[in-house]
PDB file of C-alpha atoms in Angstrom:
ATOM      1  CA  UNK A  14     114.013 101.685 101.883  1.00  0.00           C
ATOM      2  CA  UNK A  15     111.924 104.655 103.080  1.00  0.00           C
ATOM      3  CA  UNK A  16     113.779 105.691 106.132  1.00  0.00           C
ATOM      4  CA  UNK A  17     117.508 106.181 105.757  1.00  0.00           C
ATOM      5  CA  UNK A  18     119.901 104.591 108.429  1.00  0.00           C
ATOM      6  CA  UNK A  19     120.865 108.267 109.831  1.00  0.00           C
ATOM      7  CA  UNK A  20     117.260 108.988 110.545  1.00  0.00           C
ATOM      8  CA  UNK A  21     117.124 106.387 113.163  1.00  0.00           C
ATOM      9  CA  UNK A  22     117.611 107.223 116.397  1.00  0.00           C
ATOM     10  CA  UNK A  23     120.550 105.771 118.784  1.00  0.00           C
ATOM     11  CA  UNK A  24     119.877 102.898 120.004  1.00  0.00           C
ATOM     12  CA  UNK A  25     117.061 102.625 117.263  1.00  0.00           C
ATOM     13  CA  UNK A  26     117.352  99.222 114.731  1.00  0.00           C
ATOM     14  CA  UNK A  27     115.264  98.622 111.841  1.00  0.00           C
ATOM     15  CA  UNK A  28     113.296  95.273 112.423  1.00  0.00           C
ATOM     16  CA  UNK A  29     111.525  95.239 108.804  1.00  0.00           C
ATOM     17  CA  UNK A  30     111.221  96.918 105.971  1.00  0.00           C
ATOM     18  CA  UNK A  31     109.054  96.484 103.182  1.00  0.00           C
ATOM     19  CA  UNK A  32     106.351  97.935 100.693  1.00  0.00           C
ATOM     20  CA  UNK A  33     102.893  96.838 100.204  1.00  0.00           C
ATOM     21  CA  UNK A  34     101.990  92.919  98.592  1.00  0.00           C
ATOM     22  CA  UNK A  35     103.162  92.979  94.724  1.00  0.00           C
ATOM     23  CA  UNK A  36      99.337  91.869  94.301  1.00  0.00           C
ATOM     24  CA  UNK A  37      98.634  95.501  93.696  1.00  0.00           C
ATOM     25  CA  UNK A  38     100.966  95.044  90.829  1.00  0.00           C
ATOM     26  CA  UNK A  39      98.806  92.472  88.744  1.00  0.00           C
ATOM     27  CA  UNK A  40      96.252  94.983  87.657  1.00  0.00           C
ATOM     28  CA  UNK A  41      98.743  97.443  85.993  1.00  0.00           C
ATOM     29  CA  UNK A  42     100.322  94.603  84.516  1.00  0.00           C
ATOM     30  CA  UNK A  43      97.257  92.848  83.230  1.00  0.00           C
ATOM     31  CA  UNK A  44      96.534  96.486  81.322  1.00  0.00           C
ATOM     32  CA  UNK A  45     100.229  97.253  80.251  1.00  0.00           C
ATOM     33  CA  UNK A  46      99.605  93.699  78.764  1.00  0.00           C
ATOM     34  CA  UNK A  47      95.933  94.432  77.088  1.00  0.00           C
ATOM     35  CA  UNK A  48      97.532  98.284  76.326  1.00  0.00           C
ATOM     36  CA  UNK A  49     100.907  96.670  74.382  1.00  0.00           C
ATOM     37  CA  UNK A  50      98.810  93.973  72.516  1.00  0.00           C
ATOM     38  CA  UNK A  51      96.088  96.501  71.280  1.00  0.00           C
ATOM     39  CA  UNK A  52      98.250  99.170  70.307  1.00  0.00           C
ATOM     40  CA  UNK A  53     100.273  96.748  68.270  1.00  0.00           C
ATOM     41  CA  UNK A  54      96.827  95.244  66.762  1.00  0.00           C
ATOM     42  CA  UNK A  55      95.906  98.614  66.139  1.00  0.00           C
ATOM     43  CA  UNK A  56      99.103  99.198  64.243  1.00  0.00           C
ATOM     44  CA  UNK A  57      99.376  96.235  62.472  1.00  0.00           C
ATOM     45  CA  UNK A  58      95.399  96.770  60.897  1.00  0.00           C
ATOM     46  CA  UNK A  59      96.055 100.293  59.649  1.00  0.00           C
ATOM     47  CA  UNK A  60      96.204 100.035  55.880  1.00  0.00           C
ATOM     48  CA  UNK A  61      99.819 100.814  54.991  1.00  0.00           C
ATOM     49  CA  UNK A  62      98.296 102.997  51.349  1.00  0.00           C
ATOM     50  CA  UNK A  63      95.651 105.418  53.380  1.00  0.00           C
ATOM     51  CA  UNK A  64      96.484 108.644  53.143  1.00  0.00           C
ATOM     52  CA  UNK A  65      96.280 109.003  56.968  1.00  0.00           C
ATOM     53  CA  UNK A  66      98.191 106.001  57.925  1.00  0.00           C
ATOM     54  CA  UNK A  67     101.036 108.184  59.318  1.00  0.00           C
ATOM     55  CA  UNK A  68      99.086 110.621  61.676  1.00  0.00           C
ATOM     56  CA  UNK A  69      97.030 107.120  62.309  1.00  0.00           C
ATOM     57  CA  UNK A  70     100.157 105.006  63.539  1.00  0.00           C
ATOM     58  CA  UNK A  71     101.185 108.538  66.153  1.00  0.00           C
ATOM     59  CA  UNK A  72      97.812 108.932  67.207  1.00  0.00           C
ATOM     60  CA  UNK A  73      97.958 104.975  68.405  1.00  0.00           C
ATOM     61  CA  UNK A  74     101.362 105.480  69.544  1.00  0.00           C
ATOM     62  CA  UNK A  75     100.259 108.578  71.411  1.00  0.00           C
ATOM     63  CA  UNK A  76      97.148 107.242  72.945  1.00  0.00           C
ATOM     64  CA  UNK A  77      99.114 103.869  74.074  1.00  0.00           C
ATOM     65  CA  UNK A  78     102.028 105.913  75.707  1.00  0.00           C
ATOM     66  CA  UNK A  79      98.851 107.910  78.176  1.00  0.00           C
ATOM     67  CA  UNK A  80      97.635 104.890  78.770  1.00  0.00           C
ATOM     68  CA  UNK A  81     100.022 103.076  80.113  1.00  0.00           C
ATOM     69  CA  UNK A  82     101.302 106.154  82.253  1.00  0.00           C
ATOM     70  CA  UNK A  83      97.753 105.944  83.605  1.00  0.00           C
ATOM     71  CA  UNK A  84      96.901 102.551  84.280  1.00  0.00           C
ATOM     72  CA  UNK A  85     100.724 101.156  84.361  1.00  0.00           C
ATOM     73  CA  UNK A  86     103.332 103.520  85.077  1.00  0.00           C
ATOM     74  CA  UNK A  87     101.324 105.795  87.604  1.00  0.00           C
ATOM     75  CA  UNK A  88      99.965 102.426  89.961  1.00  0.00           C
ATOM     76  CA  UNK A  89     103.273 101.021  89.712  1.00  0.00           C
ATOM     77  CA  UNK A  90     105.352 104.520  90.886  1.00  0.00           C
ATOM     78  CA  UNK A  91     102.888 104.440  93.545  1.00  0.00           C
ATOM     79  CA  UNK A  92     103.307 100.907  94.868  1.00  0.00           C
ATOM     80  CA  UNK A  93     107.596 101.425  94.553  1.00  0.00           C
ATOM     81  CA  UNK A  94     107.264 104.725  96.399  1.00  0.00           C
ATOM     82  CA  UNK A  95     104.952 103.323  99.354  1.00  0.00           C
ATOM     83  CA  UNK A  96     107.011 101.529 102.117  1.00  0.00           C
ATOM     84  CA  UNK A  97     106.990 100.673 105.874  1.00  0.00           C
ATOM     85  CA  UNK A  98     109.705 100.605 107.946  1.00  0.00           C
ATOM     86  CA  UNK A  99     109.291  98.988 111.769  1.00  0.00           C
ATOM     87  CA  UNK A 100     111.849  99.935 114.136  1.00  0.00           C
ATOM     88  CA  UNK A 101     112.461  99.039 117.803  1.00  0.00           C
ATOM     89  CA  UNK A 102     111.112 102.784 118.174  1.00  0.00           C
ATOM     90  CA  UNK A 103     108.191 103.475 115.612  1.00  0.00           C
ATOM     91  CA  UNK A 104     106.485 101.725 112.876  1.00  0.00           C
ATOM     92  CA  UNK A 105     106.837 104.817 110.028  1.00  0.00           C
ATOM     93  CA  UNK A 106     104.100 104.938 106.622  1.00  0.00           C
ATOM     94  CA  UNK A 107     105.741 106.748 103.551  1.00  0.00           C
ATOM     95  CA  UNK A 108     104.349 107.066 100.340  1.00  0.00           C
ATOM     96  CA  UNK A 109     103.585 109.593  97.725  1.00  0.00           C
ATOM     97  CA  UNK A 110     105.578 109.505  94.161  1.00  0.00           C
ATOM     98  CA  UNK A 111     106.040 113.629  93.695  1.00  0.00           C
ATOM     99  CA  UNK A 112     104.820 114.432  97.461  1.00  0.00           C
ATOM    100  CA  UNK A 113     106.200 112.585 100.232  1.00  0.00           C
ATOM    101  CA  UNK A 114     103.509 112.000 102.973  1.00  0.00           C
ATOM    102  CA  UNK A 115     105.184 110.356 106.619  1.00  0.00           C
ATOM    103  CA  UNK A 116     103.054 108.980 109.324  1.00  0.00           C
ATOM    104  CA  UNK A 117     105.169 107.491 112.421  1.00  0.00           C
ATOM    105  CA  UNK A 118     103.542 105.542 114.836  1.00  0.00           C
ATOM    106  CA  UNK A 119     105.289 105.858 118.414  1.00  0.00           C
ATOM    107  CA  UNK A 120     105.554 101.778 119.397  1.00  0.00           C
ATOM    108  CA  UNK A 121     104.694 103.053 122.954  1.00  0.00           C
ATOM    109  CA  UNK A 122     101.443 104.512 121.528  1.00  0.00           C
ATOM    110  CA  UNK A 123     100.356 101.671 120.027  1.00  0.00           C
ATOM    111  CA  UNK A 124      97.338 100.211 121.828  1.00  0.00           C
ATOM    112  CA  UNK A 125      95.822  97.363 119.749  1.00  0.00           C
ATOM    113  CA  UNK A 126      97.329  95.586 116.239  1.00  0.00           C
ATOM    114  CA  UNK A 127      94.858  93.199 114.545  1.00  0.00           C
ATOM    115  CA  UNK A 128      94.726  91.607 111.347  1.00  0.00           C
ATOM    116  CA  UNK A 129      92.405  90.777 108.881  1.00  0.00           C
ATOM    117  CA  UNK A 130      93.011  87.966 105.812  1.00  0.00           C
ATOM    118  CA  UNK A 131      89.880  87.166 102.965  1.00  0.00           C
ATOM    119  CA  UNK A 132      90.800  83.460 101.857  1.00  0.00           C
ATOM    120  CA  UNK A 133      92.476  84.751  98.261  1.00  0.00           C
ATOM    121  CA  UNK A 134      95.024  86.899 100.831  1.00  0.00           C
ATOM    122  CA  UNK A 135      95.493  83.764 102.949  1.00  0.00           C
ATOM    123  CA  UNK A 136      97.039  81.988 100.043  1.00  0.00           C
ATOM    124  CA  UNK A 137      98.666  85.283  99.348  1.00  0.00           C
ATOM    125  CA  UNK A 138     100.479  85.519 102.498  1.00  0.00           C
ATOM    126  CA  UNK A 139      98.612  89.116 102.730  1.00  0.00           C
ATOM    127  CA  UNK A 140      96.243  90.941 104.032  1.00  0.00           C
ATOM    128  CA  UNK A 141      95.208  94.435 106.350  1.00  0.00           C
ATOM    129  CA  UNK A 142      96.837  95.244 109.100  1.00  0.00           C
ATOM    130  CA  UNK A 143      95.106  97.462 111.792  1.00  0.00           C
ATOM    131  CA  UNK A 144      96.839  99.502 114.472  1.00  0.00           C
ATOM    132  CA  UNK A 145      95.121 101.726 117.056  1.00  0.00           C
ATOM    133  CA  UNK A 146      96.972 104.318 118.495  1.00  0.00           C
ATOM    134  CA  UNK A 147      96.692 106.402 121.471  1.00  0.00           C
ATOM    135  CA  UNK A 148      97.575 109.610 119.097  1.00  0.00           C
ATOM    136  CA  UNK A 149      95.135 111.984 117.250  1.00  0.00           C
ATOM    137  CA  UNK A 150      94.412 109.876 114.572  1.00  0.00           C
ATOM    138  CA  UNK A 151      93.438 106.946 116.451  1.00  0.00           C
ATOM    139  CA  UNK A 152      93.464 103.376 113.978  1.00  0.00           C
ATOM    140  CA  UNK A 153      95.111 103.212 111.042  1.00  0.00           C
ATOM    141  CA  UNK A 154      94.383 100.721 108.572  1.00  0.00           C
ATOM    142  CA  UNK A 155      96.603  99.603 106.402  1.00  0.00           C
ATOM    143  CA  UNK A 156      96.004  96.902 103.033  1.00  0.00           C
ATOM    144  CA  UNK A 157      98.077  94.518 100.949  1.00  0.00           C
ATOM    145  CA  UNK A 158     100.600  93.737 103.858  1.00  0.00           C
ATOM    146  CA  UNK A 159     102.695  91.245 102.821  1.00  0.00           C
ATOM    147  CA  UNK A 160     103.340  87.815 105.323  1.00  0.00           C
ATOM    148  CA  UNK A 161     100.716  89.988 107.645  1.00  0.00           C
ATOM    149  CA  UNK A 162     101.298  87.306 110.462  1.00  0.00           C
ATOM    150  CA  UNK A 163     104.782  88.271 110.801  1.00  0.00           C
ATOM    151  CA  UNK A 164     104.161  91.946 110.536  1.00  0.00           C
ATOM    152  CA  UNK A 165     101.944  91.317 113.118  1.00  0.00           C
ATOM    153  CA  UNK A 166     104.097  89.311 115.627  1.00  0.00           C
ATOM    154  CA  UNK A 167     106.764  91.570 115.374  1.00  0.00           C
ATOM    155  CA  UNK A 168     104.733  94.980 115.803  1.00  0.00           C
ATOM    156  CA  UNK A 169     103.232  92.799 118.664  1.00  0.00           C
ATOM    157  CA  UNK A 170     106.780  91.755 120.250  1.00  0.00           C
ATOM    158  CA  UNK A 171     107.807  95.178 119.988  1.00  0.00           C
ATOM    159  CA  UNK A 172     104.509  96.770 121.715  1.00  0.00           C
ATOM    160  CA  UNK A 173     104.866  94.196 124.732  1.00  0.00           C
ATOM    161  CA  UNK A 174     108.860  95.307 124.770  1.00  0.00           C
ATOM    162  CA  UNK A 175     107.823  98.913 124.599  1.00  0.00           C
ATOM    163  CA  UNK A 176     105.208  98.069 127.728  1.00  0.00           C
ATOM    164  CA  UNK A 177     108.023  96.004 129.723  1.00  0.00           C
ATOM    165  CA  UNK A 178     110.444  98.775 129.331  1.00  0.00           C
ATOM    166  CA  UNK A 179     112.557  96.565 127.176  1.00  0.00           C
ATOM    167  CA  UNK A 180     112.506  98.473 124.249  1.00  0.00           C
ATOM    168  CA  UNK A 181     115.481  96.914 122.259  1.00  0.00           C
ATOM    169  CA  UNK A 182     114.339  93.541 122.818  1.00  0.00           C
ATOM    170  CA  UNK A 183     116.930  93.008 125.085  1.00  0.00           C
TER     171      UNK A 183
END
């Protein structure tokens, strides 16, 4: 997903992969919904005998297609071009659509990993995960994980590995 196989280092193995909970997705999909059914009603109420029906029907057409590269396309590029990757090494943030923005977390800085669930991301499986680091930045905090608890296990098992000396789990 966001970090190819020949970036890892050797002895390196991915342990998950994954982008943020496709809850972000309902939003844009509620308006490319609302967007598609009012651009049609739109279309279908313009009188076909006014004089301005033509520039009408493009202007609708027109105003749809921004629209739905706002509140649709745009949110949904965003969510496809966001991932995490967790490796036996690092635990690596990508995202950006045109710019690509990396954060990598050294596993042997991490200090503390919490987790946080309201009860709506409970029955999600989702929720924000929280990891402080002995770095510059310090915490990072991270929403819409999806199955947060084993996220959070793993990034745990791994930290406790990384302590131990262990670092391949081995």
């Amino acid at each position: 997903m966001t970090l190819p196989d020949h970036h890892l280092t050797q002895g390196e193995r991915r342990v998950r992969s994954f982008h943020p909970h496709w809850k972000r997705l309902v939003g844009p999909f509620v308006a490319l919904v609302l967007i598609a059914a009012a651009a049609g009603a739109a279309l279908y109420f313009i009188p076909a005998d006014w004089e301005f029906a033509f520039h009408a029907r493009i202007a609708t057409g027109v105003i749809g297609l921004i629209l739905l590269t706002i509140w649709s396309f745009v949110p949904y590029l965003q969510w496809k071009n966001t991932g995490y990757v967790l490796t036996t090494h690092r635990f690596t943030i990508s995202t950006g659509v045109l710019n690509k923005s990396t954060d990598e977390i050294p596993i042997a800085k991490v200090n503390t990993v919490s987790s946080d669930q309201t009860f709506p991301e409970r029955l999600l499986g989702c929720g924000t995960l929280t990891v402080e680091s002995a770095s510059d930045r310090g915490e990072i905090v991270l929403r819409d994980i999806p199955r947060i608890q084993d996220v959070r296990t793993d990034l745990f098992r791994l930290v406790e590995d990384a302590s131990d000396g262990t670092i391949d789990g081995r």
